CSV table of C-alpha atoms in Angstrom, one decimal:
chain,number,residue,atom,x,y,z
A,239,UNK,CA,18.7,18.9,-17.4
A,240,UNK,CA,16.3,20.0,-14.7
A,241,UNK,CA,16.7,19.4,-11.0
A,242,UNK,CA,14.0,18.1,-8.8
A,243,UNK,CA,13.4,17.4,-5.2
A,244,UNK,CA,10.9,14.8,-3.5
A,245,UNK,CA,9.6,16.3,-0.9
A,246,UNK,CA,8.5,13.3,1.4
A,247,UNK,CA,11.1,10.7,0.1
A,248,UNK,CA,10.6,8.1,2.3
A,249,UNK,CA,7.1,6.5,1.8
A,250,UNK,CA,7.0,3.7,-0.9
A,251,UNK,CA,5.9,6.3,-3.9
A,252,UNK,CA,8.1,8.5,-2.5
A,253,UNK,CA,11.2,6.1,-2.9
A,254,UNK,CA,9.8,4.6,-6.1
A,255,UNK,CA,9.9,8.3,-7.4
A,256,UNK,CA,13.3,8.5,-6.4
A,257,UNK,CA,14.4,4.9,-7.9
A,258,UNK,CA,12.5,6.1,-11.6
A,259,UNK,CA,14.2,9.8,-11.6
A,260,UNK,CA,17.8,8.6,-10.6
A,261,UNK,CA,17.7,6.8,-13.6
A,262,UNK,CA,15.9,9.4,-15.9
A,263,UNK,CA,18.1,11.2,-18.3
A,264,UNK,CA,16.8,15.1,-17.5
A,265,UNK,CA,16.8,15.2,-14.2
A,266,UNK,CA,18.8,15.4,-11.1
A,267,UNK,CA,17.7,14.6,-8.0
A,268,UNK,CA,18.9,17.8,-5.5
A,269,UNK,CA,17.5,17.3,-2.5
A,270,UNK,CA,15.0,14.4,-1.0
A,271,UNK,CA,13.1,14.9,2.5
A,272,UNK,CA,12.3,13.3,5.2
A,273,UNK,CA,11.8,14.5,9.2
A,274,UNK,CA,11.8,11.2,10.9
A,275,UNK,CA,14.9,10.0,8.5
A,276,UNK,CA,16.7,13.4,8.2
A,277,UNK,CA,20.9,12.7,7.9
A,278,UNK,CA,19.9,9.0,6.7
A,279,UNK,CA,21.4,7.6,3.3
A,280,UNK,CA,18.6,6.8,1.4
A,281,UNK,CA,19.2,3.3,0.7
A,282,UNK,CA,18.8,2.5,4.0
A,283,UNK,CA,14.8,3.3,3.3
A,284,UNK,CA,15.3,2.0,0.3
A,285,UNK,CA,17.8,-0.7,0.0
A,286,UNK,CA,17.1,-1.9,-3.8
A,287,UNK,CA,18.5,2.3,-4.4
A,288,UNK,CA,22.2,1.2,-2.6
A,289,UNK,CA,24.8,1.8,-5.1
A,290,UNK,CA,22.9,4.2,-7.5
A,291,UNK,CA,22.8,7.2,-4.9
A,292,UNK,CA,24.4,8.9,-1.5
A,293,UNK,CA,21.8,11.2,-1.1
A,294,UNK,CA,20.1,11.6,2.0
A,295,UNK,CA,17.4,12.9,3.7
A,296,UNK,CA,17.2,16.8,4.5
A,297,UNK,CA,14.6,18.3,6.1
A,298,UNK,CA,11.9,20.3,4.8
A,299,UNK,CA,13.1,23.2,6.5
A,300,UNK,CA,16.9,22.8,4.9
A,301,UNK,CA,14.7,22.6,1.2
A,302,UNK,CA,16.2,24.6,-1.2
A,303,UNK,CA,15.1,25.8,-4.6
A,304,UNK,CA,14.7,23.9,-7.4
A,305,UNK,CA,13.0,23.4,-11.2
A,306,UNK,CA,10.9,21.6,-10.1
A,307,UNK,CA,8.9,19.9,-6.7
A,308,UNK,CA,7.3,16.3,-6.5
A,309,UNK,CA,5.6,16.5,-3.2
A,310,UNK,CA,5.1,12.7,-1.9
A,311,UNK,CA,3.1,13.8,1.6
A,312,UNK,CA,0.7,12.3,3.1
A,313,UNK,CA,-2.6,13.4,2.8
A,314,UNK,CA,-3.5,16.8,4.1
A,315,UNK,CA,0.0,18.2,4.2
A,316,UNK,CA,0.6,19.6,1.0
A,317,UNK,CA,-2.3,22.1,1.1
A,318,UNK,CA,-1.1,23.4,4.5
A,319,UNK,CA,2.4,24.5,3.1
A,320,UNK,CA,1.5,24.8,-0.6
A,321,UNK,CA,2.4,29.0,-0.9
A,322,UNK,CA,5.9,27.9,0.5
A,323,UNK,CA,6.6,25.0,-2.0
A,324,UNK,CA,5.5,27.4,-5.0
A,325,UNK,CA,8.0,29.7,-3.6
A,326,UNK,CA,10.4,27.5,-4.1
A,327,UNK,CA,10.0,26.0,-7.2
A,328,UNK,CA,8.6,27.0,-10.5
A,329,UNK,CA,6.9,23.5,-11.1
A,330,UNK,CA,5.4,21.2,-8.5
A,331,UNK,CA,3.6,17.8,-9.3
A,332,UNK,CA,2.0,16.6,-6.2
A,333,UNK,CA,1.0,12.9,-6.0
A,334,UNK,CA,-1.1,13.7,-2.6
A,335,UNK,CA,-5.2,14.1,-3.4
A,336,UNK,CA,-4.4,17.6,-1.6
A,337,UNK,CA,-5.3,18.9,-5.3
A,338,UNK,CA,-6.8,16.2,-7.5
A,339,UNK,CA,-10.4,17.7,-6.9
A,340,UNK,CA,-11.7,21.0,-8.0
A,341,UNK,CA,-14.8,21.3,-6.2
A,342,UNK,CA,-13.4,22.6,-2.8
A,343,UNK,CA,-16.7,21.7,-1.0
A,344,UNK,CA,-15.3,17.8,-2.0
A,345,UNK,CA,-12.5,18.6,0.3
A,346,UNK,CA,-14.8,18.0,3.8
A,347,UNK,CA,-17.1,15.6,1.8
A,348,UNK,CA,-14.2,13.0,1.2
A,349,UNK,CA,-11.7,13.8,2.8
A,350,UNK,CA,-12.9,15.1,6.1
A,351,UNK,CA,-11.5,19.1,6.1
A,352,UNK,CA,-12.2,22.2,4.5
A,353,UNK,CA,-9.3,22.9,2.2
A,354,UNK,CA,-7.1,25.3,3.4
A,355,UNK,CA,-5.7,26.2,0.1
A,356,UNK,CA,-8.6,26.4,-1.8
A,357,UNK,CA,-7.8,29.3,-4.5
A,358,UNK,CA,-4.6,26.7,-5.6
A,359,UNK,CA,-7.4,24.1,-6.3
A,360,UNK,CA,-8.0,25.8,-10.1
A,361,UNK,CA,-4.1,26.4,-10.8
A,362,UNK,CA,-3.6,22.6,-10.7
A,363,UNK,CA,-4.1,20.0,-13.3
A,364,UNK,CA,-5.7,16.8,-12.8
A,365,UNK,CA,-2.3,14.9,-13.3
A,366,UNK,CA,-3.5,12.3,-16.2
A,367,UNK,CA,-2.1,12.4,-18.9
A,368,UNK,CA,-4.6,10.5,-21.0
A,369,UNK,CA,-7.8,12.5,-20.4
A,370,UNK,CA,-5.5,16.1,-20.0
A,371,UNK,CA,-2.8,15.6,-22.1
A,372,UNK,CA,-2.8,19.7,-23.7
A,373,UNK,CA,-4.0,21.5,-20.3
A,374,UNK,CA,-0.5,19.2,-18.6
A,375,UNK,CA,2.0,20.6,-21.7
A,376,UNK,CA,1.0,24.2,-20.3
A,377,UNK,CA,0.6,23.6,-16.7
A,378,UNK,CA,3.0,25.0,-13.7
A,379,UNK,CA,1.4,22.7,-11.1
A,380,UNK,CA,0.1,19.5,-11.5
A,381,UNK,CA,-2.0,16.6,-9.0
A,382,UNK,CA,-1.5,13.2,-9.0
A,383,UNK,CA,-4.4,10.7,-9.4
A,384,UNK,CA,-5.8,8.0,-6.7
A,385,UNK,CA,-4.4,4.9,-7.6
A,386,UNK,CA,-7.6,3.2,-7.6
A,387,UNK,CA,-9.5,5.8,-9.6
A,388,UNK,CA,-6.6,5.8,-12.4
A,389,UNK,CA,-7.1,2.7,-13.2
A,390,UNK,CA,-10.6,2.8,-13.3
A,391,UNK,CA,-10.9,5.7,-15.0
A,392,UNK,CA,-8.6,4.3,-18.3
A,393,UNK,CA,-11.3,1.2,-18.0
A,394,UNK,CA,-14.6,3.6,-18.2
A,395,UNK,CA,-13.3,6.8,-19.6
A,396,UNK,CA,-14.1,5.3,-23.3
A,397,UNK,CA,-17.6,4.0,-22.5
A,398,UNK,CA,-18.6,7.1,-20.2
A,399,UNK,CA,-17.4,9.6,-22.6
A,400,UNK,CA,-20.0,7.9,-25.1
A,401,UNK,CA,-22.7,8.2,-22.8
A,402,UNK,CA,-22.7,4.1,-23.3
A,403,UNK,CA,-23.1,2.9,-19.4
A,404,UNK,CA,-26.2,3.0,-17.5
A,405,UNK,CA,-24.8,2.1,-14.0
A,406,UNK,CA,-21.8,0.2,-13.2
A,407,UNK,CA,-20.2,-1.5,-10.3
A,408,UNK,CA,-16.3,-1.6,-9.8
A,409,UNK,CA,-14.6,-4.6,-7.7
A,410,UNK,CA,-11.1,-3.6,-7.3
A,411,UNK,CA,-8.4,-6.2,-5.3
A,412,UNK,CA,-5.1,-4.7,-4.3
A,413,UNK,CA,-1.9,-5.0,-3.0
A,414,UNK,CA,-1.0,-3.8,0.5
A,415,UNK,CA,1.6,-1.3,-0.7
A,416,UNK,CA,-1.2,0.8,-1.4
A,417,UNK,CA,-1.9,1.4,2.7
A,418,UNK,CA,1.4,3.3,2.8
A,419,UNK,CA,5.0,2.5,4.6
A,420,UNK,CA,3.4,3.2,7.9
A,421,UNK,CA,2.5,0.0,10.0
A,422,UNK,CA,-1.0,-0.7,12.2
A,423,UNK,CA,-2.6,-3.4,13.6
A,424,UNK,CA,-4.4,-4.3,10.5
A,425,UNK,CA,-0.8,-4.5,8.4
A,426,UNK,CA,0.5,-6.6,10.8
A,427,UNK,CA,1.8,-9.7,9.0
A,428,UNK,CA,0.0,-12.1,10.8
A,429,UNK,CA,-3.1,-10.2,10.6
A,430,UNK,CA,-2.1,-9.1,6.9
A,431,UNK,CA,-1.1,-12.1,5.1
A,432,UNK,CA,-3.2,-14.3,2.9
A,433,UNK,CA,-6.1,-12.1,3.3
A,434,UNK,CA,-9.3,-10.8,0.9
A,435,UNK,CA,-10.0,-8.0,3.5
A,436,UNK,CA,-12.6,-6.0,1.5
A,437,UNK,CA,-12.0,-2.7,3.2
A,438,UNK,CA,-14.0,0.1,1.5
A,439,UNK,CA,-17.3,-1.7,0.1
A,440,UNK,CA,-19.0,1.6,-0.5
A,441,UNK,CA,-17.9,5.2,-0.4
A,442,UNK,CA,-13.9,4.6,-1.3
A,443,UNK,CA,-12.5,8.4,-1.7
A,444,UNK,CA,-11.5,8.1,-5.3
A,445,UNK,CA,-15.1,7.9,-6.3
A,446,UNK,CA,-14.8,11.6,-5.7
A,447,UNK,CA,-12.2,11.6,-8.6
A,448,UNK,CA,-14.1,9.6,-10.7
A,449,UNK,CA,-17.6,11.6,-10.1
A,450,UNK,CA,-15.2,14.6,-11.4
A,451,UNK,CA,-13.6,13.2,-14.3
A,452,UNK,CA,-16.4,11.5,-15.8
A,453,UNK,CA,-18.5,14.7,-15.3
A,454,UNK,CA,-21.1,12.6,-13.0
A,455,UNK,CA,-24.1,13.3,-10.9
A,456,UNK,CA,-22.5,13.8,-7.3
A,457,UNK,CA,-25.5,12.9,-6.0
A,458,UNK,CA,-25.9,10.0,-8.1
A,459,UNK,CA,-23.4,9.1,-10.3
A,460,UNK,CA,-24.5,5.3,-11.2
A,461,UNK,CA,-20.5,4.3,-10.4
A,462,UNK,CA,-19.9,2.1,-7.4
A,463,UNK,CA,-16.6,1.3,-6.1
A,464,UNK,CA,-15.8,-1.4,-3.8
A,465,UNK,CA,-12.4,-2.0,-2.4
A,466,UNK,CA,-10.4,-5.3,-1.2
A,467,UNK,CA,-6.9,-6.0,-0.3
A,468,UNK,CA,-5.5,-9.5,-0.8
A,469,UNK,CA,-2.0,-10.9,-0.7
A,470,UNK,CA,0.1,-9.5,-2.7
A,471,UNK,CA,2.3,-6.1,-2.1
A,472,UNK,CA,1.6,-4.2,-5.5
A,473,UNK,CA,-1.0,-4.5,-8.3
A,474,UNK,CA,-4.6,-2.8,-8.6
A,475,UNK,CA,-6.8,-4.9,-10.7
A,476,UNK,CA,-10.5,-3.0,-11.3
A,477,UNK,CA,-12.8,-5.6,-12.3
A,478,UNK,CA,-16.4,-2.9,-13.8
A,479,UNK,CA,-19.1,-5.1,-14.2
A,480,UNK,CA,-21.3,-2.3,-16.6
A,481,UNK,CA,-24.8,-2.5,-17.5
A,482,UNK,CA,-25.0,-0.9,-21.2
A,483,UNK,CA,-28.0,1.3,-22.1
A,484,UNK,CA,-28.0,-1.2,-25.4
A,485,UNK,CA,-26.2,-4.4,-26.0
A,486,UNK,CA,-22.1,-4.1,-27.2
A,487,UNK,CA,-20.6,-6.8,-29.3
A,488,UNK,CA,-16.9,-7.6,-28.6
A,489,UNK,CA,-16.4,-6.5,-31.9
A,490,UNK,CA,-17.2,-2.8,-31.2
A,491,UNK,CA,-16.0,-2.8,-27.9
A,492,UNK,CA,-12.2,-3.5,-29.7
A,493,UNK,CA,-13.4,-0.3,-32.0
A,494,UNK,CA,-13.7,2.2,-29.3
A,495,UNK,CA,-10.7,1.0,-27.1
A,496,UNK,CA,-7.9,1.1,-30.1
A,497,UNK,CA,-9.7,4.7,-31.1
A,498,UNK,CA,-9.2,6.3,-27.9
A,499,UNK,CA,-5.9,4.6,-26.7
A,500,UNK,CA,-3.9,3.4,-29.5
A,501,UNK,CA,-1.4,6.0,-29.5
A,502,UNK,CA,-1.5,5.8,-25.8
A,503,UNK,CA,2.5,4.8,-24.6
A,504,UNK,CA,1.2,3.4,-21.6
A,505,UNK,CA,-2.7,1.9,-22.4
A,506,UNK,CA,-2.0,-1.7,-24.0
A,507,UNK,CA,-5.5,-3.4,-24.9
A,508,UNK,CA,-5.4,-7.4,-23.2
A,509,UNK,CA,-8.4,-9.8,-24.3
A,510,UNK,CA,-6.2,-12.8,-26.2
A,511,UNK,CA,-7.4,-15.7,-27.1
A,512,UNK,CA,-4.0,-17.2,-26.4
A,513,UNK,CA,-1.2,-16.7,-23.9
A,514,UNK,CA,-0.9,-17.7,-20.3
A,515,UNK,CA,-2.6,-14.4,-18.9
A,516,UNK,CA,-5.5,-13.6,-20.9
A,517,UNK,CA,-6.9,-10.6,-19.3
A,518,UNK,CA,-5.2,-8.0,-17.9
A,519,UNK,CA,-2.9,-9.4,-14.6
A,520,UNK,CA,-1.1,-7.1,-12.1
A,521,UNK,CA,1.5,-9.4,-11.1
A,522,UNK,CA,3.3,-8.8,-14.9
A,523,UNK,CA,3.2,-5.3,-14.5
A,524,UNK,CA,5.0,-5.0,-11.5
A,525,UNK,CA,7.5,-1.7,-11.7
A,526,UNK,CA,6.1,-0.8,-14.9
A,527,UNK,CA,3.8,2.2,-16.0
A,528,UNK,CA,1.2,0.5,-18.2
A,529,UNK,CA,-1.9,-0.1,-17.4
A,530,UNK,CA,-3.5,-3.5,-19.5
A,531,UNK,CA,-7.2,-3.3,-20.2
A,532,UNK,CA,-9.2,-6.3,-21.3
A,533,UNK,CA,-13.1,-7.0,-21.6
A,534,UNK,CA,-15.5,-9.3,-22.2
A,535,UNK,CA,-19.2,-9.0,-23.5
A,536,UNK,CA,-22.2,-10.8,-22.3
A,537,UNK,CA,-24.5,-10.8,-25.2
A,538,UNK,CA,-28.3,-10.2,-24.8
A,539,UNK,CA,-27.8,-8.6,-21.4
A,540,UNK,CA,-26.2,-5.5,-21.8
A,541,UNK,CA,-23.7,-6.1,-19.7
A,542,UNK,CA,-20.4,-5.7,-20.6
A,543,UNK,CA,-16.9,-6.4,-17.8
A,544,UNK,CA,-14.1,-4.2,-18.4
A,545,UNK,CA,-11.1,-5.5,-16.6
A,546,UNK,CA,-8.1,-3.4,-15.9
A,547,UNK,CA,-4.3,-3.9,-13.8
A,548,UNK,CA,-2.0,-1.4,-13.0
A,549,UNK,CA,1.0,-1.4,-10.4
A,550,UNK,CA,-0.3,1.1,-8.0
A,551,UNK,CA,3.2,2.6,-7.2
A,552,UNK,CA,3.6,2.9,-10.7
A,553,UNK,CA,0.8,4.1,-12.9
A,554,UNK,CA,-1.3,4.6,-10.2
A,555,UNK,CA,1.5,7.1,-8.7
A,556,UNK,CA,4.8,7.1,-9.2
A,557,UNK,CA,5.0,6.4,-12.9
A,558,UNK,CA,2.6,8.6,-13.5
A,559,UNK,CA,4.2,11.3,-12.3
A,560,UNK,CA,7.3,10.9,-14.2
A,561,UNK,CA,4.9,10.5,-17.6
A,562,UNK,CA,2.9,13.8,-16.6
A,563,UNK,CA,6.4,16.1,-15.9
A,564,UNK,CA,7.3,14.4,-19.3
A,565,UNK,CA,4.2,15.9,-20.7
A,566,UNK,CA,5.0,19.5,-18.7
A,567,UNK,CA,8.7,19.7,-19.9
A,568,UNK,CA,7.8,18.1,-23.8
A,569,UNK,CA,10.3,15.1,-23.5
A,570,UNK,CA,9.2,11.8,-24.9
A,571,UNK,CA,6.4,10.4,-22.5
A,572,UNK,CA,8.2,7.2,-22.5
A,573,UNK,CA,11.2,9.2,-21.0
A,574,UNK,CA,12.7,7.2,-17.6
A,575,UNK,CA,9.3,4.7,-18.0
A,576,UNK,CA,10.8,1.5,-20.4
A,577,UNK,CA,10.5,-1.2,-17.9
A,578,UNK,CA,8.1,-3.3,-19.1
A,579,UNK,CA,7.8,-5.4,-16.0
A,580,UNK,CA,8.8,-9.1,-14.9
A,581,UNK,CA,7.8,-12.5,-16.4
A,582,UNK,CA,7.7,-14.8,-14.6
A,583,UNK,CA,7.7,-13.3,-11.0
B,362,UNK,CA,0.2,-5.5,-48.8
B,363,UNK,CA,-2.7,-8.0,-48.6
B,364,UNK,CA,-4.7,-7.1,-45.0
B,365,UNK,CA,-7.9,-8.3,-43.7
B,366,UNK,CA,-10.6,-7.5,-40.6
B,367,UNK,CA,-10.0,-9.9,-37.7
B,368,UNK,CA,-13.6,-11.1,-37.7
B,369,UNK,CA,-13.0,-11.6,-34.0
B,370,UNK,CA,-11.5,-8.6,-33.3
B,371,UNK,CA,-11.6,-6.1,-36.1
B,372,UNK,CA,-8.0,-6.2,-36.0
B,373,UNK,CA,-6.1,-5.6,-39.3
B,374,UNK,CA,-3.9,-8.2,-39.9
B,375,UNK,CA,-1.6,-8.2,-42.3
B,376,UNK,CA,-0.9,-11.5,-45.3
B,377,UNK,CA,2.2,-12.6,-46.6
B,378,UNK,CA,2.6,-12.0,-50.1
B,379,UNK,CA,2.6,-15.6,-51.2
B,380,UNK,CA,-0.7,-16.4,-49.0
B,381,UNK,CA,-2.5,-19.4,-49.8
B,382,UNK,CA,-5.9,-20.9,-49.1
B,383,UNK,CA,-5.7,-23.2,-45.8
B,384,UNK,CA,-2.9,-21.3,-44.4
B,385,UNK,CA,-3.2,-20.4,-40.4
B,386,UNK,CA,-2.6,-17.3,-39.2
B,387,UNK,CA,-2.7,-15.5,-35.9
B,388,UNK,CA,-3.9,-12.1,-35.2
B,389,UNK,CA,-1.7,-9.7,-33.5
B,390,UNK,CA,-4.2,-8.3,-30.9
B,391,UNK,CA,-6.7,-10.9,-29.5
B,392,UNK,CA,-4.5,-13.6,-30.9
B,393,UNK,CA,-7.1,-15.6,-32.4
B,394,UNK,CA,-6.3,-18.5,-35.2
B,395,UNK,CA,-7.2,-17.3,-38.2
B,396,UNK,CA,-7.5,-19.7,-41.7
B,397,UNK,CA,-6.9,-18.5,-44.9
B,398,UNK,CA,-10.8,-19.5,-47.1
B,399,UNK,CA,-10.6,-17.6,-50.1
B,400,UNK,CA,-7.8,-15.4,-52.0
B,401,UNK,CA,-9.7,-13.3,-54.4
B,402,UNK,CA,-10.9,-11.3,-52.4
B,403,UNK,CA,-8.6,-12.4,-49.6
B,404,UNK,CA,-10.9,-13.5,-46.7
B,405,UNK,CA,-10.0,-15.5,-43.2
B,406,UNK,CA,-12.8,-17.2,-40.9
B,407,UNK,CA,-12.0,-18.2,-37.3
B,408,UNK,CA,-10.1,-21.5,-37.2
B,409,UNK,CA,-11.0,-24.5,-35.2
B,410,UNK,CA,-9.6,-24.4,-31.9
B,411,UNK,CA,-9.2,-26.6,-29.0
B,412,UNK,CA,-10.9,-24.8,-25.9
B,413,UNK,CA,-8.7,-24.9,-22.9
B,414,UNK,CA,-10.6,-25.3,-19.5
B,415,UNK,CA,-10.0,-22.2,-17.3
B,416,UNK,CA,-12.7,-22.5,-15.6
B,417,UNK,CA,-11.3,-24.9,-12.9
């Protein structure tokens, strides 16, 4: 049994961090923090939590050691404080983008600062374990991913790593859950619901993530990312529309899917010829880790659409970070994650 | 046990031992009808289906 603290408990991966390790059978949760909500149960932040803990908020000044640190900040806060949460735990896993990329010059290119941290940049592992599986069951410190590049990146990783795509474009729609627990004008319910608000058409952040992961051109990496909410509160789908250097039969396609991700726990392949939800659908996967990847060739053109879903709180963060400490302590990777979702819902 | 490619999928799917020529099966992964055409060798083709309009 280790014990873990969230530091930044009361955003929505935050608190679906908490709901996943309250219930996983290694850890307890020591302390959880939150300034604004310091003294507050929890599951008054998170109501679906009442009855399966009293802890409350602490501030981060009341933290006290641990095993091991989930940091759940916002943006740009972990990398200001990072020597003080190293001193005070001998793991940390931080689902922030504070240390996703390597390149420090990415940091003002993306994200709009120089990194303040930037010789912690190389001690931290890009927090997936699909693509760095051995470097995690070594590693003191691991990142998170963006939710949007995950889930992406389990769609391309098998065609990019065999040099099969020429250029593609990704369309992702997602939920609002992914805009954080924080309110503005835009979230505003009557501004919010029922839309397609497409949001980021070019230049999303995560693109830096995927430019680094697939080992792209920076300057032109042939990937394009476009981003747009719609109405619903969890769910990433990323619909890659890739143009092939030669032509793919579905036949293939199925080949170099089940060889890169059938002992995956988490990578499920969806393209049925039967079944009420053919292709890949958020809306099933809702509090679960996998992510569902289906595709569909268009012979003669070289095109081929790889269609993925993941729920963003999960895979895309939360979940994940449960899998990847599963990965850094050697328990099962399915350890705390065996929900496999709602039907109907 | 009896197995065969998915000629959809290139799924191996596996035949009961008492298989028999005409029989339908159904792959595991793309779920595609499958009909038993031959036993020796064992070999499936893509049965008949009735397409379902998704388009809406």
């Amino acid at each position: 049994m280790i014990r873990a603290s969230i530091v930044g408990a009361s955003g929505y991966a935050g608190g679906e961090l908490l709901r996943l390790l309250l219930a996983h059978p290694h850890v307890e949760v020591s302390q959880i923090t939150s300034e604004t909500y310091a003294g507050q149960y929890a599951y008054f932040l998170h109501p679906n939590l009442r009855g399966h803990t009293d802890l409350r908020f602490v501030r981060l000044a009341d933290l006290k050691p641990c095993d091991l640190l989930f940091l759940a900040l916002p943006h740009g806060q972990a990398m200001d404080r990072i020597d003080d949460f190293a001193s005070l735990a001998e793991r940390i896993i931080d689902l922030s983008a504070d240390f996703r990329l390597r390149d420090p010059a990415d940091y003002p290119r993306w994200y709009g600062r120089e990194h303040p941290a930037p010789r912690w940049l190389d001690r931290f592992v890009y927090g997936m374990p699909e693509l760095h599986r051995e470097e995690l069951r070594t590693a003191r410190y691991a990142s998170g991913t963006g939710c949007n590049a995950i889930v992406t990146l389990l769609a391309l990783w098998p065609l990019y790593r065999r040099g099969l795509v020429r250029e593609a474009v990704v369309d992702l729609k997602v939920g609002s859950s992914e805009g954080g627990s924080k309110p503005t004008p835009a979230s505003h319910h009557p501004e919010r619901a029922g839309v397609v608000r497409t949001y980021a058409p070019v230049r999303h952040r995560h693109l830096a993530e995927l430019i680094q992961e697939l080992d792209l051109d920076p300057a032109d990496p042939g990937l394009h990312l476009s981003i747009t909410s719609v109405g619903i509160v969890r769910g990433a789908l990323a619909t890659c529309h890739c143009l092939l250097k030669e032509d793919l039969d579905e036949r293939a396609v199925w080949r170099i899917y089940r060889e890169d991700y059938a002992d995956e726990p988490f990578v499920r392949l969806v393209r049925a010829r039967r079944g009420i939800h053919r292709y890949p659908e958020p809306k099933i996967l809702t509090g679960s880790n996998y992510c569902d990847i289906g595709f569909a060739a268009d012979p003669g053109h070289r095109r081929l659409v790889v269609v993925a879903a993941i729920d963003n709180l999960m895979k895309g963060a939360a979940g994940n970070a449960v899998q990847t400490m599963n990965v850094m302590y050697s328990w099962p990777e399915r350890t705390g994650l065996e929900f496999p979702g709602l039907h109907p819902i | 046990m009896l197995t065969v490619e998915c000629p959809e999928c290139a799924a191996t799917v596996e035949l009961p031992a008492d298989v028999e020529v005409g029989e339908i099966l159904v792959c595991p992964d793309c779920g595609v009808e499958l009909e038993v055409v031959g036993l020796e060798p064992v070999a499936v083709d893509l049965a008949p289906e009735v397409e379902e309009d998704w388009g809406e």
